[in-house]
Short mmCIF file of C-alpha atoms in Angstrom, two decimals:
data_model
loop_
_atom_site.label_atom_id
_atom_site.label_comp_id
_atom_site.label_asym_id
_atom_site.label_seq_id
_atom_site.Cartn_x
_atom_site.Cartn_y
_atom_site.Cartn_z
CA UNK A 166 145.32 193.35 203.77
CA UNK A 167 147.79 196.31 203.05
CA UNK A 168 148.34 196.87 199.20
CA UNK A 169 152.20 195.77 197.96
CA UNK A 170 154.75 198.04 198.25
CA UNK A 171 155.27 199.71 194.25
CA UNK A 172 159.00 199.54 194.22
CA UNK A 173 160.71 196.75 191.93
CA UNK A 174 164.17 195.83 191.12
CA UNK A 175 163.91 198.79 188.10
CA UNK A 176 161.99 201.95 187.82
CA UNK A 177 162.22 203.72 191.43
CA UNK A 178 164.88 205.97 190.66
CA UNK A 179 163.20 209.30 189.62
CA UNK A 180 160.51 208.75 192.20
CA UNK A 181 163.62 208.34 194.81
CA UNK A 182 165.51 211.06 194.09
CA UNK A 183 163.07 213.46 193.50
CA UNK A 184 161.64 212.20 197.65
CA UNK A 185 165.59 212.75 197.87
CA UNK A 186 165.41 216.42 196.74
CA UNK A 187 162.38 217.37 198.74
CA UNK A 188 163.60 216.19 201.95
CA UNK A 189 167.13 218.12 201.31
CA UNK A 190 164.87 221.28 200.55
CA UNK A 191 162.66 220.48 203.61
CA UNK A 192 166.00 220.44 205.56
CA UNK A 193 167.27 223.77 204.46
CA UNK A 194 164.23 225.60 204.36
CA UNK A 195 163.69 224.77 208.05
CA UNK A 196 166.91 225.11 209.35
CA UNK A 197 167.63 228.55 207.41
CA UNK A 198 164.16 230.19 208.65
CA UNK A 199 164.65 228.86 212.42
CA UNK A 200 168.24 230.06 212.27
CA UNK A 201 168.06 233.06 211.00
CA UNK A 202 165.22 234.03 213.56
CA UNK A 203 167.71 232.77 216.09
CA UNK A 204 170.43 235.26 215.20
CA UNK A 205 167.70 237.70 214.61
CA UNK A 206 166.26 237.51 218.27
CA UNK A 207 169.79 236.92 219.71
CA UNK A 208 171.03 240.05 218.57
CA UNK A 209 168.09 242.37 219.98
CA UNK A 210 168.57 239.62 222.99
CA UNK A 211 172.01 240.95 223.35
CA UNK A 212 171.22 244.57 222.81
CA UNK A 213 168.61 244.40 225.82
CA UNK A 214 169.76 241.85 228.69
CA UNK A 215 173.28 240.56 227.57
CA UNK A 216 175.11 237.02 227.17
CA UNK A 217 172.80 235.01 229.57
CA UNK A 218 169.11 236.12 227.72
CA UNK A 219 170.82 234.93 224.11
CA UNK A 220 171.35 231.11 226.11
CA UNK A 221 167.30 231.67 226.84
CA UNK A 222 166.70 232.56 223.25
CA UNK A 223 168.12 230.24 221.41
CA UNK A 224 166.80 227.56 223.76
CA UNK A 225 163.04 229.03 223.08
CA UNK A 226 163.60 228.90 219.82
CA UNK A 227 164.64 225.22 219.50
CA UNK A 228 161.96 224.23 222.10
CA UNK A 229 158.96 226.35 219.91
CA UNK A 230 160.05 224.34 216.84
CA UNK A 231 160.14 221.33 218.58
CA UNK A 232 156.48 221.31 220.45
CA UNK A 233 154.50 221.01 217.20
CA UNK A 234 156.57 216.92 216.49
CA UNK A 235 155.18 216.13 219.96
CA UNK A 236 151.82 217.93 219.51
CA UNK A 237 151.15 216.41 215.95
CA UNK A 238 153.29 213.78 214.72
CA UNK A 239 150.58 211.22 215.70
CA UNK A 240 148.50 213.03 213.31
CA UNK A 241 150.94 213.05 210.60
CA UNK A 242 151.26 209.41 211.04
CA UNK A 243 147.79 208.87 210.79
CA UNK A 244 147.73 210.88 207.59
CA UNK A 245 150.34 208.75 206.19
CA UNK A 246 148.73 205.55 206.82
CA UNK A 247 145.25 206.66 205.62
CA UNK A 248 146.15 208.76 202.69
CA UNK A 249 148.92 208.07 200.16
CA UNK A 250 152.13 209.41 201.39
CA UNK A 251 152.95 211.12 198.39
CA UNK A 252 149.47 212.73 198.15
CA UNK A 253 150.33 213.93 201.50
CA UNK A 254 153.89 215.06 200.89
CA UNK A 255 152.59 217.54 198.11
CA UNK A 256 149.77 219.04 200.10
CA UNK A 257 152.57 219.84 202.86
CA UNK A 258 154.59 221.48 200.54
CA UNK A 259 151.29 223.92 199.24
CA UNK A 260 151.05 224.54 203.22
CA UNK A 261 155.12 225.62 202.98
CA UNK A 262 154.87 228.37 200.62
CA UNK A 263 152.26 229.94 202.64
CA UNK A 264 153.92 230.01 206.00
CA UNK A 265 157.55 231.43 204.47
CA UNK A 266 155.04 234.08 203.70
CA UNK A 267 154.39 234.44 207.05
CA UNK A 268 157.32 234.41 207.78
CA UNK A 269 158.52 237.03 205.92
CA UNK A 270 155.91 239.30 207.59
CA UNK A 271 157.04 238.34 210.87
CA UNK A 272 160.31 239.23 210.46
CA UNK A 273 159.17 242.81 208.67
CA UNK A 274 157.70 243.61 211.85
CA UNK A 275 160.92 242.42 214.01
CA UNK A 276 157.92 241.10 217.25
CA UNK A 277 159.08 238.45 219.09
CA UNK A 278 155.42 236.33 219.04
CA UNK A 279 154.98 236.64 215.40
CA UNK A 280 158.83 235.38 214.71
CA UNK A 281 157.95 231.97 217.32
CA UNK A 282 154.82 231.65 215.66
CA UNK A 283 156.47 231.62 212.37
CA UNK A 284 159.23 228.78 214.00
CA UNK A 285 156.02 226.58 215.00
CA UNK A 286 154.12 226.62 212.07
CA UNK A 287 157.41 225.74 210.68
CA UNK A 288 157.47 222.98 212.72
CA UNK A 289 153.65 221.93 212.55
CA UNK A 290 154.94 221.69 208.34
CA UNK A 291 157.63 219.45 209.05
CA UNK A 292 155.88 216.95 212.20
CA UNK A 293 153.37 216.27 209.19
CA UNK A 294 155.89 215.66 206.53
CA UNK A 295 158.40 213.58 208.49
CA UNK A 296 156.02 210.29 208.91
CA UNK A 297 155.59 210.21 205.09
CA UNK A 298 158.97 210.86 204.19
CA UNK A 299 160.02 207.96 206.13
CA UNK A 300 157.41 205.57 205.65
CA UNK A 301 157.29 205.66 202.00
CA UNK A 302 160.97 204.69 201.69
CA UNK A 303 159.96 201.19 202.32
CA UNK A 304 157.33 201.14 199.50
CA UNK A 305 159.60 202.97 196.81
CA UNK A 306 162.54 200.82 197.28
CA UNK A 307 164.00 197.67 196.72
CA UNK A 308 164.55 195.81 200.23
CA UNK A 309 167.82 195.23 199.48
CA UNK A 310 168.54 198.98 198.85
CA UNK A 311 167.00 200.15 202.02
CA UNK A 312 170.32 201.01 203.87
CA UNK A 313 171.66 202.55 200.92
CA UNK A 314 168.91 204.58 200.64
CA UNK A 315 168.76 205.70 203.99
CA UNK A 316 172.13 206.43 203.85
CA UNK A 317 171.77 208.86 201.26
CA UNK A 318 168.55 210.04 203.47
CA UNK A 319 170.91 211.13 206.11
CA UNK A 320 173.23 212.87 203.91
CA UNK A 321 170.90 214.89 202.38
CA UNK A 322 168.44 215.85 205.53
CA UNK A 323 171.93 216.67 207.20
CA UNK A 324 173.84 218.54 204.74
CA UNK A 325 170.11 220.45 204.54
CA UNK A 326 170.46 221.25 208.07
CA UNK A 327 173.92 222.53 208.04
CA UNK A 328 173.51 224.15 204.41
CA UNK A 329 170.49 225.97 205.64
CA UNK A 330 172.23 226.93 209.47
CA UNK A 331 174.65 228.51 206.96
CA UNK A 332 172.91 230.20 204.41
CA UNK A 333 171.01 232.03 207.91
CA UNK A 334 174.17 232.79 208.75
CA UNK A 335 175.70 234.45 205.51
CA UNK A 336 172.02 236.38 204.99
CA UNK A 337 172.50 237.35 208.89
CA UNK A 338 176.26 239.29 208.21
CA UNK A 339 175.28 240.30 204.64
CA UNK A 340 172.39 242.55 206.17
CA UNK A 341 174.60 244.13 208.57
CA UNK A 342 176.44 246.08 206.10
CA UNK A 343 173.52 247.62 205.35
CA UNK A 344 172.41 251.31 206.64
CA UNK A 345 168.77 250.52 206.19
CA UNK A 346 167.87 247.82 209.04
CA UNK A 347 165.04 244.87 209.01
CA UNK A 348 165.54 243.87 205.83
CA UNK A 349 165.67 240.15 207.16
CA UNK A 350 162.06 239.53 205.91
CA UNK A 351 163.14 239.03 202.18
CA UNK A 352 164.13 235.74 203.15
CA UNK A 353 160.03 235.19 203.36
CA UNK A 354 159.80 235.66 199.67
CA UNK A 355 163.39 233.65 199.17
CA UNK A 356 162.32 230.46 201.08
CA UNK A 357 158.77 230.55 198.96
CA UNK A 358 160.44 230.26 196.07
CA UNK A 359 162.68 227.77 197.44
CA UNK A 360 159.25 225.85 199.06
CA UNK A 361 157.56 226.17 195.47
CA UNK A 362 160.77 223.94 194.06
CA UNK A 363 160.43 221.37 196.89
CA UNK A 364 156.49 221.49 195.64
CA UNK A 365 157.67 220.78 192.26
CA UNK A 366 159.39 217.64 193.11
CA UNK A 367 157.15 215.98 195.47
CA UNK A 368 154.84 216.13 192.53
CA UNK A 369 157.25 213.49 191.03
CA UNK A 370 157.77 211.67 194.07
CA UNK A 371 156.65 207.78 193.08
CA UNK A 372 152.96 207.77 193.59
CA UNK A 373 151.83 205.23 196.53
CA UNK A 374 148.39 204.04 197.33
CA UNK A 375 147.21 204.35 200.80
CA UNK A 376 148.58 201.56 203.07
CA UNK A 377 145.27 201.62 205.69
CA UNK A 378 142.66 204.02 204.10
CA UNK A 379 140.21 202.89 206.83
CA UNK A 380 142.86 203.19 209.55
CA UNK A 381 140.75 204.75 212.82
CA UNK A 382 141.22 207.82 213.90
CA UNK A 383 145.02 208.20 215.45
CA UNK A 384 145.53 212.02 216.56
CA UNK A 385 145.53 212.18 220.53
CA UNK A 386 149.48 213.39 221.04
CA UNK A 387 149.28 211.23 224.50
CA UNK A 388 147.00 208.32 224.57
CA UNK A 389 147.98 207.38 220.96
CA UNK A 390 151.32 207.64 221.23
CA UNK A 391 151.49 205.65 224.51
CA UNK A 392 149.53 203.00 222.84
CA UNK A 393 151.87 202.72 219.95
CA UNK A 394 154.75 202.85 222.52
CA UNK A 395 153.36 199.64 223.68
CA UNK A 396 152.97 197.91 220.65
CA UNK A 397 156.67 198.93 219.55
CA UNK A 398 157.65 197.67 222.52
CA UNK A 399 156.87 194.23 221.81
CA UNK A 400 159.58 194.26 219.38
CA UNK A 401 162.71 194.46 221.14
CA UNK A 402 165.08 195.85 217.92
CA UNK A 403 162.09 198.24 217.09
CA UNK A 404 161.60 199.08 220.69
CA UNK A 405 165.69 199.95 221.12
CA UNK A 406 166.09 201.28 217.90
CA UNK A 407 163.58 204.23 218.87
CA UNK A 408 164.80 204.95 221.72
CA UNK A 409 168.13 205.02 220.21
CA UNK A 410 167.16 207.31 217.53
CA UNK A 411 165.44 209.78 220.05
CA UNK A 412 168.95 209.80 222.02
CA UNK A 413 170.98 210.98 218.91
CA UNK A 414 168.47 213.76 218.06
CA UNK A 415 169.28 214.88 221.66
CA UNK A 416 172.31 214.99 220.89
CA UNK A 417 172.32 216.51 217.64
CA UNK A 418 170.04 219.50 219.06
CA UNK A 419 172.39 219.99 222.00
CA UNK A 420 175.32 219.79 219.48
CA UNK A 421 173.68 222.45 217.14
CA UNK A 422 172.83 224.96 219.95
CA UNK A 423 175.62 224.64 221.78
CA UNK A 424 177.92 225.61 218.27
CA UNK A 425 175.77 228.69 218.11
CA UNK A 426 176.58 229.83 221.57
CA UNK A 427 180.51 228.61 221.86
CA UNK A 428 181.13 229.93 218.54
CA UNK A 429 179.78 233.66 219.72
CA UNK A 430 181.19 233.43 223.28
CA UNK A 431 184.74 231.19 223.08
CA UNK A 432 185.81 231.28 219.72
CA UNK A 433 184.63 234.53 219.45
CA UNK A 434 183.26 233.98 215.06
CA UNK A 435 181.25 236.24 213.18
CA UNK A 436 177.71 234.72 212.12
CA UNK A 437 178.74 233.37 208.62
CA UNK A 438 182.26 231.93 210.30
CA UNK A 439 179.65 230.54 212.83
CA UNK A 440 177.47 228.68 210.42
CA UNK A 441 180.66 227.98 208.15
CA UNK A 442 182.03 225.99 210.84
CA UNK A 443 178.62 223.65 210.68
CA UNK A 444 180.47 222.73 207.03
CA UNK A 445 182.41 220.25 208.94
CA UNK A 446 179.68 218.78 210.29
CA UNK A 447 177.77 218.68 207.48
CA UNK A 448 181.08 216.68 205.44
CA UNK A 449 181.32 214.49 208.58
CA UNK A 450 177.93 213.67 208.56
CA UNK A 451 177.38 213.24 204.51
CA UNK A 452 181.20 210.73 204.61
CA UNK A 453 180.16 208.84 207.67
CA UNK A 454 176.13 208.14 205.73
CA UNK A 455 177.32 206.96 202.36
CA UNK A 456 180.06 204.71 204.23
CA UNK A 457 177.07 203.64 206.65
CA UNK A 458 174.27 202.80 203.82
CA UNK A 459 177.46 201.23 201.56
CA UNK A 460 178.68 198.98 204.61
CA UNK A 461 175.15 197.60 204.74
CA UNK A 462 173.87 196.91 201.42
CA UNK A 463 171.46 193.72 201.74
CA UNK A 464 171.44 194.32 205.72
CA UNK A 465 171.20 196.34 208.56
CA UNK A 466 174.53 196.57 210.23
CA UNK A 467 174.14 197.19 214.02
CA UNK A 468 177.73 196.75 214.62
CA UNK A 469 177.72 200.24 213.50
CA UNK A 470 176.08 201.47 215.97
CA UNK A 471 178.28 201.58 219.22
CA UNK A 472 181.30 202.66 216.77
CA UNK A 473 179.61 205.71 215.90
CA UNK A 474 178.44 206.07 219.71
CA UNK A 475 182.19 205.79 220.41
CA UNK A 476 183.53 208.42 217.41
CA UNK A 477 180.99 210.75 218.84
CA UNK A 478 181.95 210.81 222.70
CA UNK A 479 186.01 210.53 221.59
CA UNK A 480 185.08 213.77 219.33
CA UNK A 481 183.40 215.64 222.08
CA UNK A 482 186.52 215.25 224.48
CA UNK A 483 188.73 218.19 222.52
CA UNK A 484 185.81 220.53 222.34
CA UNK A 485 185.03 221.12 225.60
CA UNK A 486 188.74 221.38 226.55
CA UNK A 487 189.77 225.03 227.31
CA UNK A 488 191.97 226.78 224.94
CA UNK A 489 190.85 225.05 221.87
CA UNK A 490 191.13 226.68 218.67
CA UNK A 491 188.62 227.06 215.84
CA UNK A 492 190.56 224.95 213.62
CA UNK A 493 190.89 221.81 216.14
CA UNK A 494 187.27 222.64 216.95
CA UNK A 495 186.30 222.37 213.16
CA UNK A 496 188.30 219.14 212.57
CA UNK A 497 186.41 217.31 215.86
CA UNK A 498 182.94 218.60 214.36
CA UNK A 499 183.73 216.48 211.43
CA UNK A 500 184.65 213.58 213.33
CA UNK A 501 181.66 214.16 215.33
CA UNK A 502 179.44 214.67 211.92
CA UNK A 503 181.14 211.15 210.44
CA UNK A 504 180.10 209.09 213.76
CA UNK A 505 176.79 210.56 213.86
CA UNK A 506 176.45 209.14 210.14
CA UNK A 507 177.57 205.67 210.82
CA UNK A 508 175.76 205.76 214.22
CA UNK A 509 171.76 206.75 212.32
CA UNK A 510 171.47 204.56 209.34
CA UNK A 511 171.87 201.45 211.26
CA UNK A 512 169.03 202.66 213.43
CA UNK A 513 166.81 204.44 211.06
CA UNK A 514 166.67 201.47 208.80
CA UNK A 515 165.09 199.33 211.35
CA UNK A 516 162.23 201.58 212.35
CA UNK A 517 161.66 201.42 208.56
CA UNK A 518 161.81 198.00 208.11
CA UNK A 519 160.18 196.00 211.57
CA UNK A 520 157.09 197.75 211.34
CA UNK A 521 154.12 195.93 208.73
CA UNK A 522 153.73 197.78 205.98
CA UNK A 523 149.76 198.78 207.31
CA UNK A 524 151.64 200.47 210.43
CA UNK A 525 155.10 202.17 209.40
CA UNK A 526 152.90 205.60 209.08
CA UNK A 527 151.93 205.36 212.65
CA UNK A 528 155.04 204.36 213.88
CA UNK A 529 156.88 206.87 212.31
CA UNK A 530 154.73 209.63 213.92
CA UNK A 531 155.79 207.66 217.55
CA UNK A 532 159.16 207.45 216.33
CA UNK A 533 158.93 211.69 215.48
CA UNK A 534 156.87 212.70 218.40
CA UNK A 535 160.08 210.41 220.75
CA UNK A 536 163.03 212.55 218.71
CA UNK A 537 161.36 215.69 219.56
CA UNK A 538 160.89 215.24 223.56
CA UNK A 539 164.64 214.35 222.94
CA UNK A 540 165.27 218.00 221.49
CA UNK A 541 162.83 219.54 223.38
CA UNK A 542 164.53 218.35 226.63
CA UNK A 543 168.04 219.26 224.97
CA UNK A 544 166.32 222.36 224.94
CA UNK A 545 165.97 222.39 228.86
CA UNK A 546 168.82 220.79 228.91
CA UNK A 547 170.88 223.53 227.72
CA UNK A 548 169.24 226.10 229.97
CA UNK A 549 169.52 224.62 233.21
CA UNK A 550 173.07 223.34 232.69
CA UNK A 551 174.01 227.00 231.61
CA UNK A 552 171.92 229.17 233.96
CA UNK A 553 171.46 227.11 236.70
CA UNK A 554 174.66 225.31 237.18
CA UNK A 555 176.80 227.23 235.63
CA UNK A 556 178.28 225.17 233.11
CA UNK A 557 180.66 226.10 230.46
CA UNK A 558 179.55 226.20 226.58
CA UNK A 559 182.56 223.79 225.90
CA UNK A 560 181.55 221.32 229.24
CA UNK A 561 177.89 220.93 227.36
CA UNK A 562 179.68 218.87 224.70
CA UNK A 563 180.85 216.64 226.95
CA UNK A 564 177.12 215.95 228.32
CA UNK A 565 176.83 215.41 224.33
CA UNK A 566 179.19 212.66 224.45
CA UNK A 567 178.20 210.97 227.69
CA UNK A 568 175.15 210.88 226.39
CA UNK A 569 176.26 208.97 223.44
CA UNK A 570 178.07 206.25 225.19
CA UNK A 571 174.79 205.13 226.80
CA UNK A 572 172.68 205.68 223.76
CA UNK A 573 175.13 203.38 221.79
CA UNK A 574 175.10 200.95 224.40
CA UNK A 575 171.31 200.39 224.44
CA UNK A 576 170.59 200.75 221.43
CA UNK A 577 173.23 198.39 220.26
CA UNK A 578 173.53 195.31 223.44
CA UNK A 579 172.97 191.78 221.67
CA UNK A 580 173.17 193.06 218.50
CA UNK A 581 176.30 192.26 217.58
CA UNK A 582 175.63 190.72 214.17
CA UNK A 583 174.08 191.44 210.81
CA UNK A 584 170.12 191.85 210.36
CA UNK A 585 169.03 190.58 207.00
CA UNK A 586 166.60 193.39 205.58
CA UNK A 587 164.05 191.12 204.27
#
């Protein structure tokens, strides 16, 4: 029998909002390190081979930081189950501080291998992390704050993303006034510091005990994760949800590498005014959360989810259309950003809540390892749409929002009505 969940009706809000801060830190500090080593490889890209090898990069780059969710996510999820998910959490967060200083070395040197290698440990930190972050949710709060919570989830994991796409950004043009080049690596030492805060909070994250400490050994990226497929799949909301949740992260990793290379190319924006215009996105997304988790207290509200499928394929329409200006492309990223908010919480709150309490470890490593084949094939995706068929940057957005439309249709057909979260 799986010990109780700790939360109660009082007493879970330091422990909430301290797992609160560390995900928004986990958010930046990956987003500013794999963005920065973006511009950083784009640029000597662009000095050797021109327009088409900066597509290949920034592809690479997404798809190295991607392989380590499908590689170990299983593992993370076995972690989380076994061991207490806070215990876990902090341990991550030691592992951080030494890969930023990594990092940093990698970037002294300015070599290609060491920079990936720096993106995958990155992303070996983070396929570990995510099960717990998720999975403890469940045991820290009140049921009937569950959508609020995850609202506030996706606010803070997205405004990480964006903040951190534009502090790379701002560090990226910053440098470049200076005569004396490859002085990217002090963001190694930056991003420690940075990791040593997030450290200091998960040590205040609300200590859980382990929900299966004698859970079997769960770490095989292909036969476990097939076999929790099929158990998820025996729960049709669960089993849509998922699937729903890996489409949007395909979508939201087309989205963000697509913005890198329009906002070069079309709109023609310096590297700050490139990550700047992710601020829209970022205020979409944070609005279009809060009204999501506040539209749902006590429930899950599904209904949500094909009108956010809808706001994002409407918003895509204007971006790809020739001619369109920065400032029509920056109001559509926060419509885009606001649908993506009310189109998540709906979803992420059921892969929370359907799983038994003894499982929501592993199936949040199954639910990571499916949302990063999603960006690992927007990844591919983006290549072979721009090299081999010759798409335009702005045309790529609409594959974002075609995409949508059948992601919100799936994940949202007979579930027109409100799921008690109970």
């Amino acid at each position: 029998m799986a010990p109780p969940p700790v939360s109660s009706a009082t007493g879970w809000q330091r422990g909430f909002w301290c797992l609160m801060g560390t995900q928004f830190q986990n958010a930046f500090s990956d987003n500013a390190l794999k963005q920065l080593i973006i511009l950083v490889l784009m640029t000597s890209a662009a000095a050797s081979a021109g327009g088409g090898s900066q597509d290949r990069m920034v592809s690479l780059v997404t798809a190295v930081f991607s392989a380590p969710f499908i590689l170990f996510a299983m593992l993370g999820g076995w972690l989380a189950d076994r061991n207490s998910k806070q215990r876990v959490m902090v341990n991550v967060k030691v592992a951080e501080m030494g890969i930023m200083a990594f990092a940093g070395l990698a970037l002294a040197t300015g070599n290609v291998v060491l920079n990936l290698a720096a993106v995958f440990l990155m992303g070996c930190h983070s396929a570990i992390f995510a099960p717990s972050k998720y999975g403890i949710l469940p045991e820290i709060l009140p049921h009937e704050k569950l959508s609020w919570g995850n609202g506030i989830l996706a606010l803070l994991t997205f405004l990480g993303v964006i903040l951190g796409t534009v502090a790379a950004g701002l560090f990226s043009d910053a440098l470049k006034g200076y005569e004396v080049k490859g002085l990217e690596w002090i963001a190694g030492p930056i991003l420690m510091v940075i990791a040593f805060l997030g450290w200091l909070l998960s040590r205040q994250i609300t200590p859980v005990p382990a929900a299966n400490p004698t859970c079997p050994v769960r770490i095989n990226p292909v036969t476990n994760l097939w076999r929790q497929l099929m158990i998820i799949k025996q729960d049709r909301d669960l089993w849509r949800a998922c699937w729903g949740n890996t489409g949007f992260y395909f979508i939201s990793a087309l989205v963000m590498m697509n913005v890198v290379v329009f906002g070069r190319g079309v709109l023609n924006l310096s590297d700050t005014d490139n990550s700047l215009m992710n601020v829209w996105l970022a205020l979409g997304i944070g609005l279009g959360s809060v009204v999501a988790g506040y539209a749902s207290r006590g429930h899950i509200e599904y209904r949500l989810v094909p009108i956010g499928a809808l706001g994002l394929a409407l918003s895509t329409v204007p971006m790809g259309t020739e001619g369109v200006t920065a400032g029509t492309f920056g109001i559509c990223m926060a419509t885009l950003g606001f649908s993506a908010g009310l189109f998540i919480v709906p979803i992420v709150s059921v892969i929370q809540h359907r799983p038994a309490p003894e499982d929501k470890g592993s199936v949040q490593g199954a639910v990571s390892s499916l949302s990063f084949i999603g960006i690992l094939f927007a990844a591919g995706v983006q290549w072979v749409a721009r090299e081999v068929f010759q798409v335009s940057s702005g045309q790529v957005f609409w594959i974002c929002g075609a995409t949508a439309i059948i992601c919100g249709a799936y994940a949202a057909i007979s579930r027109g009505r409100f799921i008690k979260a109970e």
